[in-house]
Amino acid sequence: EPEVTQTPSHQVTQMGQEVILRCVPISNHLYFYWYRQILGQKVEFLVSFYNNEISEKSEIFDDQFSVERPDGSNFTLKIRSTKLEDSAMYFCASSEATAAAFFGQGTRLTVV
Amino acid sequence: AQSVTQPDIHITVSEGASLELRCNYSYGATPYLFWYVQSPGQGLQLLLKYFSGDTLVQGIKGFEAEFKRSQSSFNLRKPSVHWSDAAEYFCAVGANRDDKIIFGKGTRLHILP
């Protein structure tokens, strides 16, 4: 069964450092998303991406965040200068035109 | 704007008992509704979805959910739970099939042996 793959599964970084979270969406999907889940809280939408551009972003997705689809298979989330409050599980998701989003296993980001 | 309410933070049922997890949504038009399950340390797995048509939808692992427009609800049910069903369950709503998904806060299901 096709799946969304995220790497790394766990990332520890120092405050102020840049991190890049990587995702390989399901190959025929056209819509890509990033969500995050702070420990013990609900899953929150960050950004959606379609046709090589951001289609929607939440207020969480400020100038410190960026997304990119550098090639035909990867979808990345960059946090330019991490803060302690960026510690969370980050989920990548993808969907095709007629289906719900399929989520990856997540990357747990710990900012120290 | 869409919103989702899951009124039960924790639910405990005995193995073999029936289960119903509640979900209420707020959205002006016909919503797209989802249930996801998250096992500890794991990602989000889609259990089932409702886009249109039959209001009773079947999902994986023996789960089903019923869309009731008059009650703005999309409750998840299972006739007989198994110990492996212990997990956190999230109800979610979207405005379109490919729109962002708004999640509820989740219901943690505990299973008694």
mmCIF file with all atom_site columns, C-alpha atoms in Angstrom:
data_model
loop_
_atom_site.group_PDB
_atom_site.id
_atom_site.type_symbol
_atom_site.label_atom_id
_atom_site.label_alt_id
_atom_site.label_comp_id
_atom_site.label_asym_id
_atom_site.label_entity_id
_atom_site.label_seq_id
_atom_site.pdbx_PDB_ins_code
_atom_site.Cartn_x
_atom_site.Cartn_y
_atom_site.Cartn_z
_atom_site.occupancy
_atom_site.B_iso_or_equiv
_atom_site.pdbx_formal_charge
_atom_site.auth_seq_id
_atom_site.auth_comp_id
_atom_site.auth_asym_id
_atom_site.auth_atom_id
_atom_site.pdbx_PDB_model_num
ATOM 1   C CA . GLU A 1 1   ? 0.000   0.000  0.000  1.00 0.00 ? 1   GLU A CA 1
ATOM 2   C CA . PRO A 1 2   ? 1.441   3.397  -0.900 1.00 0.00 ? 2   PRO A CA 1
ATOM 3   C CA . GLU A 1 3   ? 2.364   5.608  2.011  1.00 0.00 ? 3   GLU A CA 1
ATOM 4   C CA . VAL A 1 4   ? 3.715   9.011  2.895  1.00 0.00 ? 4   VAL A CA 1
ATOM 5   C CA . THR A 1 5   ? 7.282   8.787  4.155  1.00 0.00 ? 5   THR A CA 1
ATOM 6   C CA . GLN A 1 6   ? 8.852   11.295 6.515  1.00 0.00 ? 6   GLN A CA 1
ATOM 7   C CA . THR A 1 7   ? 12.476  11.667 7.552  1.00 0.00 ? 7   THR A CA 1
ATOM 8   C CA . PRO A 1 8   ? 13.958  11.865 10.070 1.00 0.00 ? 8   PRO A CA 1
ATOM 9   C CA . SER A 1 9   ? 11.627  10.280 12.601 1.00 0.00 ? 9   SER A CA 1
ATOM 10  C CA . HIS A 1 10  ? 13.200  12.351 15.371 1.00 0.00 ? 10  HIS A CA 1
ATOM 11  C CA . GLN A 1 11  ? 15.255  15.541 15.133 1.00 0.00 ? 11  GLN A CA 1
ATOM 12  C CA . VAL A 1 12  ? 16.904  17.344 17.988 1.00 0.00 ? 12  VAL A CA 1
ATOM 13  C CA . THR A 1 13  ? 18.169  20.826 17.308 1.00 0.00 ? 13  THR A CA 1
ATOM 14  C CA . GLN A 1 14  ? 19.464  23.811 19.221 1.00 0.00 ? 14  GLN A CA 1
ATOM 15  C CA . MET A 1 15  ? 17.390  26.920 19.489 1.00 0.00 ? 15  MET A CA 1
ATOM 16  C CA . GLY A 1 16  ? 18.147  29.297 16.629 1.00 0.00 ? 16  GLY A CA 1
ATOM 17  C CA . GLN A 1 17  ? 19.256  26.574 14.247 1.00 0.00 ? 17  GLN A CA 1
ATOM 18  C CA . GLU A 1 18  ? 17.612  25.849 10.923 1.00 0.00 ? 18  GLU A CA 1
ATOM 19  C CA . VAL A 1 19  ? 15.918  22.516 10.362 1.00 0.00 ? 19  VAL A CA 1
ATOM 20  C CA . ILE A 1 20  ? 14.532  20.878 7.271  1.00 0.00 ? 20  ILE A CA 1
ATOM 21  C CA . LEU A 1 21  ? 11.908  18.200 7.602  1.00 0.00 ? 21  LEU A CA 1
ATOM 22  C CA . ARG A 1 22  ? 11.517  15.945 4.627  1.00 0.00 ? 22  ARG A CA 1
ATOM 23  C CA . CYS A 1 23  ? 8.555   14.144 3.169  1.00 0.00 ? 23  CYS A CA 1
ATOM 24  C CA . VAL A 1 24  ? 7.944   11.913 0.196  1.00 0.00 ? 24  VAL A CA 1
ATOM 25  C CA . PRO A 1 25  ? 4.234   12.097 -0.637 1.00 0.00 ? 25  PRO A CA 1
ATOM 26  C CA . ILE A 1 26  ? 2.326   9.359  -2.404 1.00 0.00 ? 26  ILE A CA 1
ATOM 27  C CA . SER A 1 27  ? 3.422   9.490  -6.006 1.00 0.00 ? 27  SER A CA 1
ATOM 28  C CA . ASN A 1 28  ? 0.214   10.364 -7.848 1.00 0.00 ? 28  ASN A CA 1
ATOM 29  C CA . HIS A 1 29  ? -1.010  12.851 -5.266 1.00 0.00 ? 29  HIS A CA 1
ATOM 30  C CA . LEU A 1 30  ? -1.317  16.511 -6.144 1.00 0.00 ? 30  LEU A CA 1
ATOM 31  C CA . TYR A 1 31  ? -2.027  18.198 -2.833 1.00 0.00 ? 31  TYR A CA 1
ATOM 32  C CA . PHE A 1 32  ? 0.487   18.390 -0.024 1.00 0.00 ? 32  PHE A CA 1
ATOM 33  C CA . TYR A 1 33  ? 0.171   19.546 3.550  1.00 0.00 ? 33  TYR A CA 1
ATOM 34  C CA . TRP A 1 34  ? 2.083   20.081 6.739  1.00 0.00 ? 34  TRP A CA 1
ATOM 35  C CA . TYR A 1 35  ? 0.443   19.810 10.134 1.00 0.00 ? 35  TYR A CA 1
ATOM 36  C CA . ARG A 1 36  ? 1.889   19.865 13.601 1.00 0.00 ? 36  ARG A CA 1
ATOM 37  C CA . GLN A 1 37  ? 0.895   18.458 16.947 1.00 0.00 ? 37  GLN A CA 1
ATOM 38  C CA . ILE A 1 38  ? 2.349   19.921 20.092 1.00 0.00 ? 38  ILE A CA 1
ATOM 39  C CA . LEU A 1 39  ? 2.558   17.261 22.788 1.00 0.00 ? 39  LEU A CA 1
ATOM 40  C CA . GLY A 1 40  ? -0.837  16.650 24.318 1.00 0.00 ? 40  GLY A CA 1
ATOM 41  C CA . GLN A 1 41  ? -2.620  19.026 21.988 1.00 0.00 ? 41  GLN A CA 1
ATOM 42  C CA . LYS A 1 42  ? -4.626  18.668 18.823 1.00 0.00 ? 42  LYS A CA 1
ATOM 43  C CA . VAL A 1 43  ? -3.305  18.440 15.308 1.00 0.00 ? 43  VAL A CA 1
ATOM 44  C CA . GLU A 1 44  ? -3.046  21.881 13.698 1.00 0.00 ? 44  GLU A CA 1
ATOM 45  C CA . PHE A 1 45  ? -2.908  22.828 10.048 1.00 0.00 ? 45  PHE A CA 1
ATOM 46  C CA . LEU A 1 46  ? 0.199   24.694 8.925  1.00 0.00 ? 46  LEU A CA 1
ATOM 47  C CA . VAL A 1 47  ? 0.174   24.930 5.160  1.00 0.00 ? 47  VAL A CA 1
ATOM 48  C CA . SER A 1 48  ? -1.190  23.418 1.976  1.00 0.00 ? 48  SER A CA 1
ATOM 49  C CA . PHE A 1 49  ? 0.637   23.269 -1.325 1.00 0.00 ? 49  PHE A CA 1
ATOM 50  C CA . TYR A 1 50  ? -0.661  22.659 -4.815 1.00 0.00 ? 50  TYR A CA 1
ATOM 51  C CA . ASN A 1 51  ? 0.729   23.232 -8.268 1.00 0.00 ? 51  ASN A CA 1
ATOM 52  C CA . ASN A 1 52  ? 4.075   24.336 -6.885 1.00 0.00 ? 52  ASN A CA 1
ATOM 53  C CA . GLU A 1 53  ? 2.733   27.063 -4.685 1.00 0.00 ? 53  GLU A CA 1
ATOM 54  C CA . ILE A 1 54  ? 1.214   27.594 -1.285 1.00 0.00 ? 54  ILE A CA 1
ATOM 55  C CA . SER A 1 55  ? -2.573  27.445 -1.535 1.00 0.00 ? 55  SER A CA 1
ATOM 56  C CA . GLU A 1 56  ? -3.308  28.223 2.097  1.00 0.00 ? 56  GLU A CA 1
ATOM 57  C CA . LYS A 1 57  ? -1.397  28.797 5.312  1.00 0.00 ? 57  LYS A CA 1
ATOM 58  C CA . SER A 1 58  ? -2.365  29.256 8.919  1.00 0.00 ? 58  SER A CA 1
ATOM 59  C CA . GLU A 1 59  ? -1.308  32.040 11.254 1.00 0.00 ? 59  GLU A CA 1
ATOM 60  C CA . ILE A 1 60  ? 1.214   29.623 12.740 1.00 0.00 ? 60  ILE A CA 1
ATOM 61  C CA . PHE A 1 61  ? 3.040   29.524 9.417  1.00 0.00 ? 61  PHE A CA 1
ATOM 62  C CA . ASP A 1 62  ? 4.946   32.768 9.762  1.00 0.00 ? 62  ASP A CA 1
ATOM 63  C CA . ASP A 1 63  ? 8.078   33.990 8.022  1.00 0.00 ? 63  ASP A CA 1
ATOM 64  C CA . GLN A 1 64  ? 10.204  31.456 9.877  1.00 0.00 ? 64  GLN A CA 1
ATOM 65  C CA . PHE A 1 65  ? 8.561   28.655 7.932  1.00 0.00 ? 65  PHE A CA 1
ATOM 66  C CA . SER A 1 66  ? 8.863   27.781 4.283  1.00 0.00 ? 66  SER A CA 1
ATOM 67  C CA . VAL A 1 67  ? 7.947   24.847 2.088  1.00 0.00 ? 67  VAL A CA 1
ATOM 68  C CA . GLU A 1 68  ? 9.420   23.575 -1.081 1.00 0.00 ? 68  GLU A CA 1
ATOM 69  C CA . ARG A 1 69  ? 8.983   20.810 -3.585 1.00 0.00 ? 69  ARG A CA 1
ATOM 70  C CA . PRO A 1 70  ? 12.546  20.706 -4.868 1.00 0.00 ? 70  PRO A CA 1
ATOM 71  C CA . ASP A 1 71  ? 11.995  17.801 -7.242 1.00 0.00 ? 71  ASP A CA 1
ATOM 72  C CA . GLY A 1 72  ? 9.217   15.504 -8.373 1.00 0.00 ? 72  GLY A CA 1
ATOM 73  C CA . SER A 1 73  ? 9.122   13.467 -5.216 1.00 0.00 ? 73  SER A CA 1
ATOM 74  C CA . ASN A 1 74  ? 10.137  15.428 -2.117 1.00 0.00 ? 74  ASN A CA 1
ATOM 75  C CA . PHE A 1 75  ? 8.226   18.009 -0.118 1.00 0.00 ? 75  PHE A CA 1
ATOM 76  C CA . THR A 1 76  ? 10.110  19.854 2.598  1.00 0.00 ? 76  THR A CA 1
ATOM 77  C CA . LEU A 1 77  ? 9.316   22.091 5.529  1.00 0.00 ? 77  LEU A CA 1
ATOM 78  C CA . LYS A 1 78  ? 12.053  24.466 6.637  1.00 0.00 ? 78  LYS A CA 1
ATOM 79  C CA . ILE A 1 79  ? 12.100  26.280 9.933  1.00 0.00 ? 79  ILE A CA 1
ATOM 80  C CA . ARG A 1 80  ? 14.663  29.028 9.629  1.00 0.00 ? 80  ARG A CA 1
ATOM 81  C CA . SER A 1 81  ? 15.471  29.792 13.256 1.00 0.00 ? 81  SER A CA 1
ATOM 82  C CA . THR A 1 82  ? 13.905  27.329 15.637 1.00 0.00 ? 82  THR A CA 1
ATOM 83  C CA . LYS A 1 83  ? 12.325  28.336 18.914 1.00 0.00 ? 83  LYS A CA 1
ATOM 84  C CA . LEU A 1 84  ? 11.543  26.195 21.927 1.00 0.00 ? 84  LEU A CA 1
ATOM 85  C CA . GLU A 1 85  ? 7.853   26.418 21.101 1.00 0.00 ? 85  GLU A CA 1
ATOM 86  C CA . ASP A 1 86  ? 8.484   24.805 17.721 1.00 0.00 ? 86  ASP A CA 1
ATOM 87  C CA . SER A 1 87  ? 8.984   21.488 19.511 1.00 0.00 ? 87  SER A CA 1
ATOM 88  C CA . ALA A 1 88  ? 6.205   19.274 18.202 1.00 0.00 ? 88  ALA A CA 1
ATOM 89  C CA . MET A 1 89  ? 5.378   16.343 15.990 1.00 0.00 ? 89  MET A CA 1
ATOM 90  C CA . TYR A 1 90  ? 5.227   17.485 12.394 1.00 0.00 ? 90  TYR A CA 1
ATOM 91  C CA . PHE A 1 91  ? 3.079   15.537 9.990  1.00 0.00 ? 91  PHE A CA 1
ATOM 92  C CA . CYS A 1 92  ? 3.235   15.627 6.243  1.00 0.00 ? 92  CYS A CA 1
ATOM 93  C CA . ALA A 1 93  ? 0.127   14.612 4.300  1.00 0.00 ? 93  ALA A CA 1
ATOM 94  C CA . SER A 1 94  ? -0.853  14.248 0.688  1.00 0.00 ? 94  SER A CA 1
ATOM 95  C CA . SER A 1 95  ? -4.067  13.705 -1.197 1.00 0.00 ? 95  SER A CA 1
ATOM 96  C CA . GLU A 1 96  ? -5.277  13.216 -4.712 1.00 0.00 ? 96  GLU A CA 1
ATOM 97  C CA . ALA A 1 97  ? -8.279  14.960 -6.177 1.00 0.00 ? 97  ALA A CA 1
ATOM 98  C CA . THR A 1 98  ? -10.935 12.687 -4.741 1.00 0.00 ? 98  THR A CA 1
ATOM 99  C CA . ALA A 1 99  ? -9.618  11.322 -1.475 1.00 0.00 ? 99  ALA A CA 1
ATOM 100 C CA . ALA A 1 100 ? -8.829  12.292 2.052  1.00 0.00 ? 100 ALA A CA 1
ATOM 101 C CA . ALA A 1 101 ? -5.338  13.120 3.123  1.00 0.00 ? 101 ALA A CA 1
ATOM 102 C CA . PHE A 1 102 ? -2.943  10.344 3.953  1.00 0.00 ? 102 PHE A CA 1
ATOM 103 C CA . PHE A 1 103 ? -0.521  11.189 6.713  1.00 0.00 ? 103 PHE A CA 1
ATOM 104 C CA . GLY A 1 104 ? 3.048   10.189 7.285  1.00 0.00 ? 104 GLY A CA 1
ATOM 105 C CA . GLN A 1 105 ? 4.346   8.806  10.558 1.00 0.00 ? 105 GLN A CA 1
ATOM 106 C CA . GLY A 1 106 ? 5.592   12.210 11.606 1.00 0.00 ? 106 GLY A CA 1
ATOM 107 C CA . THR A 1 107 ? 8.875   13.811 12.600 1.00 0.00 ? 107 THR A CA 1
ATOM 108 C CA . ARG A 1 108 ? 9.281   14.616 16.248 1.00 0.00 ? 108 ARG A CA 1
ATOM 109 C CA . LEU A 1 109 ? 11.181  17.882 16.502 1.00 0.00 ? 109 LEU A CA 1
ATOM 110 C CA . THR A 1 110 ? 12.772  18.713 19.814 1.00 0.00 ? 110 THR A CA 1
ATOM 111 C CA . VAL A 1 111 ? 14.297  22.162 20.203 1.00 0.00 ? 111 VAL A CA 1
ATOM 112 C CA . VAL A 1 112 ? 16.703  22.494 23.119 1.00 0.00 ? 112 VAL A CA 1
ATOM 113 C CA . ALA B 2 1   ? -14.995 28.705 9.732  1.00 0.00 ? 1   ALA B CA 1
ATOM 114 C CA . GLN B 2 2   ? -15.087 25.008 10.403 1.00 0.00 ? 2   GLN B CA 1
ATOM 115 C CA . SER B 2 3   ? -14.688 23.591 13.883 1.00 0.00 ? 3   SER B CA 1
ATOM 116 C CA . VAL B 2 4   ? -14.899 20.185 15.490 1.00 0.00 ? 4   VAL B CA 1
ATOM 117 C CA . THR B 2 5   ? -15.885 19.245 19.011 1.00 0.00 ? 5   THR B CA 1
ATOM 118 C CA . GLN B 2 6   ? -15.120 15.921 20.580 1.00 0.00 ? 6   GLN B CA 1
ATOM 119 C CA . PRO B 2 7   ? -16.788 16.182 23.987 1.00 0.00 ? 7   PRO B CA 1
ATOM 120 C CA . ASP B 2 8   ? -15.099 13.157 25.534 1.00 0.00 ? 8   ASP B CA 1
ATOM 121 C CA . ILE B 2 9   ? -11.406 13.463 26.317 1.00 0.00 ? 9   ILE B CA 1
ATOM 122 C CA . HIS B 2 10  ? -11.142 9.905  27.642 1.00 0.00 ? 10  HIS B CA 1
ATOM 123 C CA . ILE B 2 11  ? -13.399 6.894  27.149 1.00 0.00 ? 11  ILE B CA 1
ATOM 124 C CA . THR B 2 12  ? -12.919 3.518  28.828 1.00 0.00 ? 12  THR B CA 1
ATOM 125 C CA . VAL B 2 13  ? -14.699 0.397  27.633 1.00 0.00 ? 13  VAL B CA 1
ATOM 126 C CA . SER B 2 14  ? -14.270 -3.289 28.284 1.00 0.00 ? 14  SER B CA 1
ATOM 127 C CA . GLU B 2 15  ? -12.914 -5.525 25.583 1.00 0.00 ? 15  GLU B CA 1
ATOM 128 C CA . GLY B 2 16  ? -15.792 -6.919 23.572 1.00 0.00 ? 16  GLY B CA 1
ATOM 129 C CA . ALA B 2 17  ? -18.126 -4.071 24.467 1.00 0.00 ? 17  ALA B CA 1
ATOM 130 C CA . SER B 2 18  ? -19.583 -1.684 21.927 1.00 0.00 ? 18  SER B CA 1
ATOM 131 C CA . LEU B 2 19  ? -18.122 1.761  21.378 1.00 0.00 ? 19  LEU B CA 1
ATOM 132 C CA . GLU B 2 20  ? -19.414 5.124  20.296 1.00 0.00 ? 20  GLU B CA 1
ATOM 133 C CA . LEU B 2 21  ? -17.182 8.183  20.067 1.00 0.00 ? 21  LEU B CA 1
ATOM 134 C CA . ARG B 2 22  ? -18.929 11.480 19.662 1.00 0.00 ? 22  ARG B CA 1
ATOM 135 C CA . CYS B 2 23  ? -18.110 14.211 17.204 1.00 0.00 ? 23  CYS B CA 1
ATOM 136 C CA . ASN B 2 24  ? -19.945 17.442 16.448 1.00 0.00 ? 24  ASN B CA 1
ATOM 137 C CA . TYR B 2 25  ? -18.910 19.813 13.737 1.00 0.00 ? 25  TYR B CA 1
ATOM 138 C CA . SER B 2 26  ? -19.654 23.362 12.769 1.00 0.00 ? 26  SER B CA 1
ATOM 139 C CA . TYR B 2 27  ? -19.703 24.286 9.119  1.00 0.00 ? 27  TYR B CA 1
ATOM 140 C CA . GLY B 2 28  ? -22.185 26.194 7.015  1.00 0.00 ? 28  GLY B CA 1
ATOM 141 C CA . ALA B 2 29  ? -22.253 23.951 3.979  1.00 0.00 ? 29  ALA B CA 1
ATOM 142 C CA . THR B 2 30  ? -22.010 20.217 3.496  1.00 0.00 ? 30  THR B CA 1
ATOM 143 C CA . PRO B 2 31  ? -18.836 19.174 5.255  1.00 0.00 ? 31  PRO B CA 1
ATOM 144 C CA . TYR B 2 32  ? -16.277 16.575 4.391  1.00 0.00 ? 32  TYR B CA 1
ATOM 145 C CA . LEU B 2 33  ? -15.819 14.493 7.513  1.00 0.00 ? 33  LEU B CA 1
ATOM 146 C CA . PHE B 2 34  ? -13.086 12.155 8.640  1.00 0.00 ? 34  PHE B CA 1
ATOM 147 C CA . TRP B 2 35  ? -12.037 9.942  11.510 1.00 0.00 ? 35  TRP B CA 1
ATOM 148 C CA . TYR B 2 36  ? -8.364  9.284  12.097 1.00 0.00 ? 36  TYR B CA 1
ATOM 149 C CA . VAL B 2 37  ? -6.708  7.031  14.662 1.00 0.00 ? 37  VAL B CA 1
ATOM 150 C CA . GLN B 2 38  ? -3.330  7.594  16.263 1.00 0.00 ? 38  GLN B CA 1
ATOM 151 C CA . SER B 2 39  ? -1.610  4.858  18.220 1.00 0.00 ? 39  SER B CA 1
ATOM 152 C CA . PRO B 2 40  ? 1.053   5.956  20.713 1.00 0.00 ? 40  PRO B CA 1
ATOM 153 C CA . GLY B 2 41  ? 4.084   7.344  18.922 1.00 0.00 ? 41  GLY B CA 1
ATOM 154 C CA . GLN B 2 42  ? 2.517   6.686  15.548 1.00 0.00 ? 42  GLN B CA 1
ATOM 155 C CA . GLY B 2 43  ? 1.152   8.749  12.705 1.00 0.00 ? 43  GLY B CA 1
ATOM 156 C CA . LEU B 2 44  ? -2.453  9.380  11.771 1.00 0.00 ? 44  LEU B CA 1
ATOM 157 C CA . GLN B 2 45  ? -4.311  6.590  10.030 1.00 0.00 ? 45  GLN B CA 1
ATOM 158 C CA . LEU B 2 46  ? -7.504  7.291  8.147  1.00 0.00 ? 46  LEU B CA 1
ATOM 159 C CA . LEU B 2 47  ? -10.342 5.138  9.470  1.00 0.00 ? 47  LEU B CA 1
ATOM 160 C CA . LEU B 2 48  ? -13.124 6.421  7.257  1.00 0.00 ? 48  LEU B CA 1
ATOM 161 C CA . LYS B 2 49  ? -14.465 9.464  5.485  1.00 0.00 ? 49  LYS B CA 1
ATOM 162 C CA . TYR B 2 50  ? -17.760 10.972 4.427  1.00 0.00 ? 50  TYR B CA 1
ATOM 163 C CA . PHE B 2 51  ? -17.996 13.101 1.327  1.00 0.00 ? 51  PHE B CA 1
ATOM 164 C CA . SER B 2 52  ? -21.558 12.531 0.127  1.00 0.00 ? 52  SER B CA 1
ATOM 165 C CA . GLY B 2 53  ? -24.146 9.817  -0.427 1.00 0.00 ? 53  GLY B CA 1
ATOM 166 C CA . ASP B 2 54  ? -25.007 7.160  2.115  1.00 0.00 ? 54  ASP B CA 1
ATOM 167 C CA . THR B 2 55  ? -24.833 8.700  5.557  1.00 0.00 ? 55  THR B CA 1
ATOM 168 C CA . LEU B 2 56  ? -23.591 5.489  7.143  1.00 0.00 ? 56  LEU B CA 1
ATOM 169 C CA . VAL B 2 57  ? -20.005 4.900  6.121  1.00 0.00 ? 57  VAL B CA 1
ATOM 170 C CA . GLN B 2 58  ? -17.902 1.848  6.721  1.00 0.00 ? 58  GLN B CA 1
ATOM 171 C CA . GLY B 2 59  ? -14.236 2.065  7.495  1.00 0.00 ? 59  GLY B CA 1
ATOM 172 C CA . ILE B 2 60  ? -11.292 -0.104 8.276  1.00 0.00 ? 60  ILE B CA 1
ATOM 173 C CA . LYS B 2 61  ? -10.883 -2.244 11.377 1.00 0.00 ? 61  LYS B CA 1
ATOM 174 C CA . GLY B 2 62  ? -14.628 -2.739 11.717 1.00 0.00 ? 62  GLY B CA 1
ATOM 175 C CA . PHE B 2 63  ? -15.460 0.910  12.392 1.00 0.00 ? 63  PHE B CA 1
ATOM 176 C CA . GLU B 2 64  ? -18.410 2.790  11.012 1.00 0.00 ? 64  GLU B CA 1
ATOM 177 C CA . ALA B 2 65  ? -19.697 6.334  11.364 1.00 0.00 ? 65  ALA B CA 1
ATOM 178 C CA . GLU B 2 66  ? -23.012 7.994  10.723 1.00 0.00 ? 66  GLU B CA 1
ATOM 179 C CA . PHE B 2 67  ? -23.443 11.512 9.398  1.00 0.00 ? 67  PHE B CA 1
ATOM 180 C CA . LYS B 2 68  ? -26.467 13.244 10.887 1.00 0.00 ? 68  LYS B CA 1
ATOM 181 C CA . ARG B 2 69  ? -26.944 16.657 9.369  1.00 0.00 ? 69  ARG B CA 1
ATOM 182 C CA . SER B 2 70  ? -29.780 17.606 11.734 1.00 0.00 ? 70  SER B CA 1
ATOM 183 C CA . GLN B 2 71  ? -27.504 17.046 14.726 1.00 0.00 ? 71  GLN B CA 1
ATOM 184 C CA . SER B 2 72  ? -24.264 18.211 13.082 1.00 0.00 ? 72  SER B CA 1
ATOM 185 C CA . SER B 2 73  ? -22.747 14.955 14.223 1.00 0.00 ? 73  SER B CA 1
ATOM 186 C CA . PHE B 2 74  ? -20.490 12.275 12.848 1.00 0.00 ? 74  PHE B CA 1
ATOM 187 C CA . ASN B 2 75  ? -20.180 9.669  15.589 1.00 0.00 ? 75  ASN B CA 1
ATOM 188 C CA . LEU B 2 76  ? -17.839 6.739  15.291 1.00 0.00 ? 76  LEU B CA 1
ATOM 189 C CA . ARG B 2 77  ? -19.012 3.284  16.313 1.00 0.00 ? 77  ARG B CA 1
ATOM 190 C CA . LYS B 2 78  ? -17.723 -0.228 16.647 1.00 0.00 ? 78  LYS B CA 1
ATOM 191 C CA . PRO B 2 79  ? -19.857 -3.157 17.805 1.00 0.00 ? 79  PRO B CA 1
ATOM 192 C CA . SER B 2 80  ? -17.097 -4.978 19.684 1.00 0.00 ? 80  SER B CA 1
ATOM 193 C CA . VAL B 2 81  ? -13.769 -3.425 20.616 1.00 0.00 ? 81  VAL B CA 1
ATOM 194 C CA . HIS B 2 82  ? -10.455 -5.226 20.784 1.00 0.00 ? 82  HIS B CA 1
ATOM 195 C CA . TRP B 2 83  ? -7.507  -4.411 23.026 1.00 0.00 ? 83  TRP B CA 1
ATOM 196 C CA . SER B 2 84  ? -5.637  -3.224 19.932 1.00 0.00 ? 84  SER B CA 1
ATOM 197 C CA . ASP B 2 85  ? -8.199  -0.451 19.454 1.00 0.00 ? 85  ASP B CA 1
ATOM 198 C CA . ALA B 2 86  ? -6.703  1.467  22.376 1.00 0.00 ? 86  ALA B CA 1
ATOM 199 C CA . ALA B 2 87  ? -5.504  4.698  20.783 1.00 0.00 ? 87  ALA B CA 1
ATOM 200 C CA . GLU B 2 88  ? -6.439  8.313  20.277 1.00 0.00 ? 88  GLU B CA 1
ATOM 201 C CA . TYR B 2 89  ? -9.224  9.044  17.843 1.00 0.00 ? 89  TYR B CA 1
ATOM 202 C CA . PHE B 2 90  ? -9.568  12.314 15.984 1.00 0.00 ? 90  PHE B CA 1
ATOM 203 C CA . CYS B 2 91  ? -12.601 13.581 14.178 1.00 0.00 ? 91  CYS B CA 1
ATOM 204 C CA . ALA B 2 92  ? -11.880 16.107 11.462 1.00 0.00 ? 92  ALA B CA 1
ATOM 205 C CA . VAL B 2 93  ? -13.735 18.314 9.000  1.00 0.00 ? 93  VAL B CA 1
ATOM 206 C CA . GLY B 2 94  ? -12.790 19.858 5.687  1.00 0.00 ? 94  GLY B CA 1
ATOM 207 C CA . ALA B 2 95  ? -14.540 22.362 3.439  1.00 0.00 ? 95  ALA B CA 1
ATOM 208 C CA . ASN B 2 96  ? -13.575 20.603 0.234  1.00 0.00 ? 96  ASN B CA 1
ATOM 209 C CA . ARG B 2 97  ? -12.075 17.271 -0.581 1.00 0.00 ? 97  ARG B CA 1
ATOM 210 C CA . ASP B 2 98  ? -8.617  18.754 -0.878 1.00 0.00 ? 98  ASP B CA 1
ATOM 211 C CA . ASP B 2 99  ? -8.925  21.517 1.644  1.00 0.00 ? 99  ASP B CA 1
ATOM 212 C CA . LYS B 2 100 ? -7.096  21.700 4.923  1.00 0.00 ? 100 LYS B CA 1
ATOM 213 C CA . ILE B 2 101 ? -8.514  19.478 7.622  1.00 0.00 ? 101 ILE B CA 1
ATOM 214 C CA . ILE B 2 102 ? -9.547  20.884 10.980 1.00 0.00 ? 102 ILE B CA 1
ATOM 215 C CA . PHE B 2 103 ? -9.111  18.374 13.777 1.00 0.00 ? 103 PHE B CA 1
ATOM 216 C CA . GLY B 2 104 ? -10.914 17.946 17.029 1.00 0.00 ? 104 GLY B CA 1
ATOM 217 C CA . LYS B 2 105 ? -8.940  17.629 20.233 1.00 0.00 ? 105 LYS B CA 1
ATOM 218 C CA . GLY B 2 106 ? -9.216  13.863 20.176 1.00 0.00 ? 106 GLY B CA 1
ATOM 219 C CA . THR B 2 107 ? -10.675 11.160 22.374 1.00 0.00 ? 107 THR B CA 1
ATOM 220 C CA . ARG B 2 108 ? -8.334  8.717  24.049 1.00 0.00 ? 108 ARG B CA 1
ATOM 221 C CA . LEU B 2 109 ? -9.809  5.243  24.150 1.00 0.00 ? 109 LEU B CA 1
ATOM 222 C CA . HIS B 2 110 ? -8.794  2.878  26.937 1.00 0.00 ? 110 HIS B CA 1
ATOM 223 C CA . ILE B 2 111 ? -9.702  -0.797 26.841 1.00 0.00 ? 111 ILE B CA 1
ATOM 224 C CA . LEU B 2 112 ? -10.234 -2.862 29.969 1.00 0.00 ? 112 LEU B CA 1
ATOM 225 C CA . PRO B 2 113 ? -9.356  -6.556 29.715 1.00 0.00 ? 113 PRO B CA 1
#
